[in-house]
Amino acid sequence: MQVVKVFPALLAVALLGACTGNLEKLKTASPSGDITAFNRALGNEYQALADFEANRMLDWPDAEHYAIKTLAAWSGQDVQPDEPASRSLPQNLISEAQQDREILVGLLNEGDWRSKRPELSARAQVKYDCWLEQLEEGWQTEHIAACRQDFLDAVAELLSARASAPMAQPAPQPAPTQAPAPAPAPAPQPMSFTVYFDFDSVDLSAEAQSVLRRAARHAAERDILEVSKAMGGPGISVAGHTDRAGANSYNQQLSEVRAKVVEEFLYELGVPEKTVGVTARGETNPAVDTGNGVRELANRRVVITVN
């Protein structure tokens, strides 16, 4: 791993024969015909990473590691993200790496996102492994940043998909022999939409803008102006949040600015003015409970609730 990249001229020849058995198999391997779309996509992502490490970086141990994971995924096995403990990571990043893995695995398991969004789920897992590898090596800062950003982008898209997923509908009940009197239609339930922000940022990403467009469409379908009149106040609530990195007072102001940015964008999308109420929660109500000073993507958010 690191030693190979520090002394490639001395060790490449010695390690090439010992560390490329599965890389050789990969040259003629292909996905099994009956595997899931996720396993196919996961193998494709690991294959691309194995090729990069072998052919561009001459990192035979890591290339072999990813070749093994490629072959396992293509054969239908359950291939999990690497454990932080499997890498020699900087001490100050071990906790963050473990928390990120827990978020990733939780997202993939919750709501069966491996089946719903196989390519995105596969990309999130492989970019996480890539980030761990680059952290362990610790010398190519641009590769560390690129793998990290690709991982965060994929997780943010999964989080956004989860936030906007429709609620599961109950199974239909058999019709009674004698139909009862029709019950009054149930009142529509509030629907929440969540957008996420980069660290110390108030800029709306393209994905965040897409989520807000869905929220605005839902508000129009609900006739939010009439809802607000019936409620005697704003029919849409916008709550800004931050993670726990930075001073509490600064985070309170940052969460308010984020909420205001979302409010103004909703108005630009045609949401009637004065139908939006804004609150700022700062770092007091995290989606993921972390220690003080910890950067956490899932906590850097604004939650939009359409009543």
CSV table of C-alpha atoms in Angstrom, one decimal:
chain,number,residue,atom,x,y,z
A,1,MET,CA,0.0,0.0,0.0
A,2,GLN,CA,1.9,3.1,1.1
A,3,VAL,CA,5.3,1.4,0.8
A,4,VAL,CA,4.5,0.5,-2.8
A,5,LYS,CA,3.8,4.1,-3.7
A,6,VAL,CA,6.9,5.4,-1.9
A,7,PHE,CA,9.3,2.9,-3.5
A,8,PRO,CA,7.6,1.8,-6.7
A,9,ALA,CA,10.8,1.2,-8.6
A,10,LEU,CA,12.2,-1.1,-5.9
A,11,LEU,CA,9.1,-3.1,-5.2
A,12,ALA,CA,6.9,-3.2,-8.2
A,13,VAL,CA,8.6,-6.1,-9.9
A,14,ALA,CA,8.8,-8.2,-6.7
A,15,LEU,CA,5.1,-7.6,-5.8
A,16,LEU,CA,3.6,-7.8,-9.3
A,17,GLY,CA,3.6,-11.6,-9.4
A,18,ALA,CA,2.6,-12.1,-5.8
A,19,CYS,CA,-0.2,-9.5,-5.8
A,20,THR,CA,-2.0,-9.8,-9.1
A,21,GLY,CA,-3.7,-13.2,-9.1
A,22,ASN,CA,-7.2,-11.8,-8.9
A,23,LEU,CA,-6.3,-9.0,-11.2
A,24,GLU,CA,-5.5,-11.6,-13.8
A,25,LYS,CA,-8.8,-13.3,-13.2
A,26,LEU,CA,-10.5,-10.0,-13.7
A,27,LYS,CA,-9.3,-9.7,-17.3
A,28,THR,CA,-11.6,-12.5,-18.3
A,29,ALA,CA,-14.3,-12.3,-15.7
A,30,SER,CA,-17.8,-11.0,-16.2
A,31,PRO,CA,-20.9,-10.6,-14.0
A,32,SER,CA,-23.1,-13.7,-13.4
A,33,GLY,CA,-26.4,-13.5,-15.2
A,34,ASP,CA,-28.6,-13.8,-12.2
A,35,ILE,CA,-27.1,-11.2,-9.9
A,36,THR,CA,-28.9,-8.1,-8.7
A,37,ALA,CA,-28.5,-4.7,-10.4
A,38,PHE,CA,-26.7,-3.5,-7.3
A,39,ASN,CA,-24.1,-6.3,-7.4
A,40,ARG,CA,-23.5,-5.7,-11.1
A,41,ALA,CA,-23.1,-1.9,-10.5
A,42,LEU,CA,-20.9,-2.5,-7.4
A,43,GLY,CA,-18.6,-4.9,-9.3
A,44,ASN,CA,-18.3,-2.4,-12.2
A,45,GLU,CA,-17.3,0.4,-9.7
A,46,TYR,CA,-14.8,-1.8,-8.0
A,47,GLN,CA,-13.4,-3.0,-11.3
A,48,ALA,CA,-12.8,0.6,-12.4
A,49,LEU,CA,-11.0,1.4,-9.2
A,50,ALA,CA,-8.9,-1.8,-9.4
A,51,ASP,CA,-7.8,-0.8,-13.0
A,52,PHE,CA,-6.9,2.7,-11.8
A,53,GLU,CA,-4.8,1.5,-8.9
A,54,ALA,CA,-3.0,-1.1,-11.0
A,55,ASN,CA,-2.4,0.8,-14.3
A,56,ARG,CA,-2.2,4.4,-13.2
A,57,MET,CA,-0.9,4.2,-9.6
A,58,LEU,CA,1.1,0.9,-9.7
A,59,ASP,CA,-0.6,0.1,-6.3
A,60,TRP,CA,-0.8,-3.7,-6.7
A,61,PRO,CA,-2.0,-4.6,-3.1
A,62,ASP,CA,-5.0,-2.2,-3.3
A,63,ALA,CA,-5.7,-3.1,-6.9
A,64,GLU,CA,-5.8,-6.8,-5.8
A,65,HIS,CA,-8.1,-5.9,-2.9
A,66,TYR,CA,-10.6,-4.2,-5.2
A,67,ALA,CA,-10.3,-7.1,-7.7
A,68,ILE,CA,-11.3,-9.5,-5.0
A,69,LYS,CA,-14.3,-7.3,-4.2
A,70,THR,CA,-15.2,-7.0,-7.9
A,71,LEU,CA,-15.2,-10.8,-8.3
A,72,ALA,CA,-17.2,-11.3,-5.1
A,73,ALA,CA,-19.9,-8.7,-6.2
A,74,TRP,CA,-20.2,-10.2,-9.7
A,75,SER,CA,-20.7,-13.7,-8.2
A,76,GLY,CA,-23.6,-12.4,-6.1
A,77,GLN,CA,-21.9,-12.2,-2.7
A,78,ASP,CA,-22.8,-9.7,0.0
A,79,VAL,CA,-19.9,-7.2,-0.3
A,80,GLN,CA,-19.8,-4.6,2.5
A,81,PRO,CA,-17.9,-1.3,2.7
A,82,ASP,CA,-14.4,-1.6,4.2
A,83,GLU,CA,-14.1,-1.2,7.9
A,84,PRO,CA,-12.0,1.8,9.1
A,85,ALA,CA,-10.1,-0.6,11.4
A,86,SER,CA,-8.8,-2.4,8.2
A,87,ARG,CA,-6.8,0.8,7.4
A,88,SER,CA,-4.1,2.7,9.3
A,89,LEU,CA,-6.0,6.0,9.4
A,90,PRO,CA,-5.0,9.2,11.2
A,91,GLN,CA,-6.2,9.1,14.7
A,92,ASN,CA,-8.2,12.3,14.4
A,93,LEU,CA,-10.3,10.9,11.5
A,94,ILE,CA,-11.1,7.4,12.8
A,95,SER,CA,-14.3,8.5,14.5
A,96,GLU,CA,-15.5,10.4,11.4
A,97,ALA,CA,-14.8,7.5,9.2
A,98,GLN,CA,-16.7,5.1,11.4
A,99,GLN,CA,-19.7,7.5,11.6
A,100,ASP,CA,-19.7,7.9,7.9
A,101,ARG,CA,-19.7,4.1,7.4
A,102,GLU,CA,-22.6,3.8,9.8
A,103,ILE,CA,-24.6,6.4,7.9
A,104,LEU,CA,-23.8,4.7,4.6
A,105,VAL,CA,-24.8,1.2,5.7
A,106,GLY,CA,-27.9,2.6,7.3
A,107,LEU,CA,-28.9,4.4,4.1
A,108,LEU,CA,-28.3,1.3,2.0
A,109,ASN,CA,-30.3,-1.0,4.3
A,110,GLU,CA,-33.1,1.5,5.1
A,111,GLY,CA,-35.8,1.4,2.4
A,112,ASP,CA,-33.9,-1.1,0.2
A,113,TRP,CA,-31.9,1.6,-1.7
A,114,ARG,CA,-29.6,-1.0,-3.1
A,115,SER,CA,-32.6,-2.1,-5.2
A,116,LYS,CA,-34.2,1.3,-5.7
A,117,ARG,CA,-31.0,3.2,-6.7
A,118,PRO,CA,-28.4,0.5,-7.4
A,119,GLU,CA,-25.9,2.6,-9.4
A,120,LEU,CA,-26.0,5.5,-6.8
A,121,SER,CA,-25.7,3.1,-3.9
A,122,ALA,CA,-22.8,1.3,-5.5
A,123,ARG,CA,-21.0,4.5,-6.2
A,124,ALA,CA,-21.5,5.7,-2.6
A,125,GLN,CA,-19.9,2.4,-1.2
A,126,VAL,CA,-17.0,2.4,-3.6
A,127,LYS,CA,-16.1,6.0,-3.1
A,128,TYR,CA,-16.2,5.5,0.7
A,129,ASP,CA,-13.6,2.6,0.3
A,130,CYS,CA,-11.6,4.9,-2.0
A,131,TRP,CA,-11.6,7.6,0.6
A,132,LEU,CA,-10.3,5.2,3.3
A,133,GLU,CA,-7.5,4.0,1.1
A,134,GLN,CA,-6.4,7.5,0.2
A,135,LEU,CA,-6.6,8.6,3.9
A,136,GLU,CA,-4.3,5.7,4.8
A,137,GLU,CA,-1.8,6.7,2.2
A,138,GLY,CA,-2.1,10.3,3.1
A,139,TRP,CA,0.1,11.9,0.5
A,140,GLN,CA,-2.2,12.6,-2.5
A,141,THR,CA,-4.4,15.3,-1.1
A,142,GLU,CA,-6.3,15.9,-4.4
A,143,HIS,CA,-7.2,12.2,-4.5
A,144,ILE,CA,-8.3,12.3,-0.8
A,145,ALA,CA,-10.5,15.3,-1.5
A,146,ALA,CA,-11.9,13.8,-4.7
A,147,CYS,CA,-12.9,10.5,-3.2
A,148,ARG,CA,-14.4,12.2,-0.2
A,149,GLN,CA,-16.4,14.7,-2.3
A,150,ASP,CA,-17.7,11.9,-4.5
A,151,PHE,CA,-18.8,9.9,-1.5
A,152,LEU,CA,-20.5,12.9,0.1
A,153,ASP,CA,-22.3,13.8,-3.1
A,154,ALA,CA,-23.6,10.2,-3.4
A,155,VAL,CA,-24.8,10.1,0.2
A,156,ALA,CA,-26.4,13.5,-0.1
A,157,GLU,CA,-28.4,12.3,-3.1
A,158,LEU,CA,-29.4,9.1,-1.2
A,159,LEU,CA,-30.5,11.3,1.8
A,160,SER,CA,-32.5,13.5,-0.5
A,161,ALA,CA,-34.2,10.5,-2.2
A,162,ARG,CA,-35.0,9.1,1.2
A,163,ALA,CA,-36.5,12.4,2.4
A,164,SER,CA,-38.7,12.7,-0.7
A,165,ALA,CA,-39.8,9.1,-0.9
A,166,PRO,CA,-43.6,8.6,-0.7
A,167,MET,CA,-44.9,6.9,2.4
A,168,ALA,CA,-45.8,3.3,2.0
A,169,GLN,CA,-49.5,2.7,1.4
A,170,PRO,CA,-51.4,0.0,3.5
A,171,ALA,CA,-52.6,-3.1,1.7
A,172,PRO,CA,-56.2,-2.9,0.4
A,173,GLN,CA,-58.8,-4.5,2.7
A,174,PRO,CA,-61.5,-6.9,1.3
A,175,ALA,CA,-64.8,-5.2,0.6
A,176,PRO,CA,-67.4,-5.8,3.3
A,177,THR,CA,-70.6,-7.6,2.4
A,178,GLN,CA,-72.6,-4.5,3.3
A,179,ALA,CA,-70.8,-1.3,2.5
A,180,PRO,CA,-70.8,1.2,5.5
A,181,ALA,CA,-71.6,4.8,5.1
A,182,PRO,CA,-68.7,6.6,3.4
A,183,ALA,CA,-66.3,8.0,6.0
A,184,PRO,CA,-65.2,11.6,5.6
A,185,ALA,CA,-62.0,11.9,3.6
A,186,PRO,CA,-58.9,12.0,5.9
A,187,ALA,CA,-57.1,15.3,6.2
A,188,PRO,CA,-53.9,15.4,4.1
A,189,GLN,CA,-50.9,14.7,6.1
A,190,PRO,CA,-47.9,17.1,6.3
A,191,MET,CA,-45.0,16.2,3.9
A,192,SER,CA,-41.4,17.0,4.7
A,193,PHE,CA,-38.6,17.7,2.2
A,194,THR,CA,-34.9,18.0,3.3
A,195,VAL,CA,-32.0,19.8,1.5
A,196,TYR,CA,-28.4,19.5,2.6
A,197,PHE,CA,-25.5,22.0,2.5
A,198,ASP,CA,-21.7,21.8,2.2
A,199,PHE,CA,-19.7,22.6,5.3
A,200,ASP,CA,-20.0,26.3,6.3
A,201,SER,CA,-22.0,27.0,3.1
A,202,VAL,CA,-25.4,28.5,2.4
A,203,ASP,CA,-25.3,27.7,-1.3
A,204,LEU,CA,-28.1,25.5,-2.8
A,205,SER,CA,-26.7,22.6,-4.8
A,206,ALA,CA,-28.4,21.4,-8.0
A,207,GLU,CA,-29.9,18.5,-6.0
A,208,ALA,CA,-31.2,20.8,-3.3
A,209,GLN,CA,-32.9,23.0,-5.9
A,210,SER,CA,-34.5,19.9,-7.4
A,211,VAL,CA,-35.9,19.0,-3.9
A,212,LEU,CA,-37.2,22.5,-3.5
A,213,ARG,CA,-39.0,22.3,-6.8
A,214,ARG,CA,-40.8,19.2,-5.7
A,215,ALA,CA,-41.7,20.9,-2.4
A,216,ALA,CA,-43.1,23.9,-4.3
A,217,ARG,CA,-45.1,21.6,-6.6
A,218,HIS,CA,-46.6,19.8,-3.6
A,219,ALA,CA,-47.4,23.2,-2.0
A,220,ALA,CA,-49.3,24.2,-5.2
A,221,GLU,CA,-51.2,21.0,-5.2
A,222,ARG,CA,-52.2,21.5,-1.6
A,223,ASP,CA,-53.3,25.1,-2.4
A,224,ILE,CA,-51.0,26.3,0.4
A,225,LEU,CA,-52.5,29.8,0.4
A,226,GLU,CA,-55.9,28.4,1.4
A,227,VAL,CA,-54.2,26.0,3.9
A,228,SER,CA,-52.4,29.0,5.5
A,229,LYS,CA,-55.7,31.0,5.8
A,230,ALA,CA,-57.4,28.0,7.4
A,231,MET,CA,-54.4,27.5,9.8
A,232,GLY,CA,-54.3,31.2,10.6
A,233,GLY,CA,-50.5,31.2,9.9
A,234,PRO,CA,-47.9,29.9,7.5
A,235,GLY,CA,-48.8,26.6,5.9
A,236,ILE,CA,-45.1,25.8,5.2
A,237,SER,CA,-42.4,25.6,7.9
A,238,VAL,CA,-38.8,25.9,7.1
A,239,ALA,CA,-36.3,24.9,9.8
A,240,GLY,CA,-32.5,25.5,9.4
A,241,HIS,CA,-29.9,23.3,11.1
A,242,THR,CA,-26.1,23.0,11.3
A,243,ASP,CA,-23.7,20.4,12.4
A,244,ARG,CA,-21.7,20.8,15.6
A,245,ALA,CA,-18.4,22.1,14.1
A,246,GLY,CA,-17.9,25.8,15.1
A,247,ALA,CA,-19.2,28.1,17.8
A,248,ASN,CA,-22.8,27.7,19.0
A,249,SER,CA,-23.7,31.3,18.3
A,250,TYR,CA,-22.2,31.2,14.8
A,251,ASN,CA,-24.1,28.0,14.0
A,252,GLN,CA,-27.4,29.6,15.2
A,253,GLN,CA,-26.8,32.5,12.7
A,254,LEU,CA,-25.8,30.1,9.9
A,255,SER,CA,-28.9,28.0,10.4
A,256,GLU,CA,-31.0,31.1,10.1
A,257,VAL,CA,-29.3,32.2,6.9
A,258,ARG,CA,-29.8,28.7,5.4
A,259,ALA,CA,-33.5,28.8,6.2
A,260,LYS,CA,-33.8,32.3,4.7
A,261,VAL,CA,-32.1,31.2,1.5
A,262,VAL,CA,-34.6,28.3,1.2
A,263,GLU,CA,-37.5,30.6,1.9
A,264,GLU,CA,-36.5,33.1,-0.8
A,265,PHE,CA,-35.9,30.3,-3.3
A,266,LEU,CA,-39.4,28.9,-2.6
A,267,TYR,CA,-40.9,32.4,-3.3
A,268,GLU,CA,-38.9,32.5,-6.6
A,269,LEU,CA,-40.6,29.2,-7.5
A,270,GLY,CA,-44.0,30.7,-7.1
A,271,VAL,CA,-44.9,29.8,-3.5
A,272,PRO,CA,-47.1,32.7,-2.2
A,273,GLU,CA,-45.4,35.1,0.1
A,274,LYS,CA,-46.3,34.9,3.8
A,275,THR,CA,-47.1,31.2,3.5
A,276,VAL,CA,-43.6,30.3,4.8
A,277,GLY,CA,-42.6,30.4,8.4
A,278,VAL,CA,-38.8,30.3,9.2
A,279,THR,CA,-37.1,28.9,12.4
A,280,ALA,CA,-33.4,28.5,13.1
A,281,ARG,CA,-32.4,25.5,15.3
A,282,GLY,CA,-28.6,25.9,15.0
A,283,GLU,CA,-26.8,22.8,16.2
A,284,THR,CA,-29.5,21.9,18.9
A,285,ASN,CA,-31.5,19.3,17.0
A,286,PRO,CA,-29.1,17.1,15.0
A,287,ALA,CA,-30.3,14.3,12.7
A,288,VAL,CA,-27.2,12.4,13.7
A,289,ASP,CA,-26.0,12.8,17.3
A,290,THR,CA,-22.3,13.6,17.3
A,291,GLY,CA,-19.7,15.0,19.6
A,292,ASN,CA,-19.0,18.7,19.8
A,293,GLY,CA,-16.9,20.0,16.9
A,294,VAL,CA,-17.8,17.2,14.5
A,295,ARG,CA,-18.6,17.9,10.9
A,296,GLU,CA,-21.6,15.9,9.8
A,297,LEU,CA,-23.3,16.2,6.4
A,298,ALA,CA,-26.7,14.8,7.6
A,299,ASN,CA,-26.9,17.6,10.2
A,300,ARG,CA,-26.2,20.5,7.7
A,301,ARG,CA,-29.8,20.7,6.5
A,302,VAL,CA,-33.0,22.7,6.1
A,303,VAL,CA,-36.3,20.8,6.6
A,304,ILE,CA,-39.3,22.0,4.7
A,305,THR,CA,-42.7,20.8,6.0
A,306,VAL,CA,-45.7,21.4,3.8
A,307,ASN,CA,-48.9,21.1,5.9
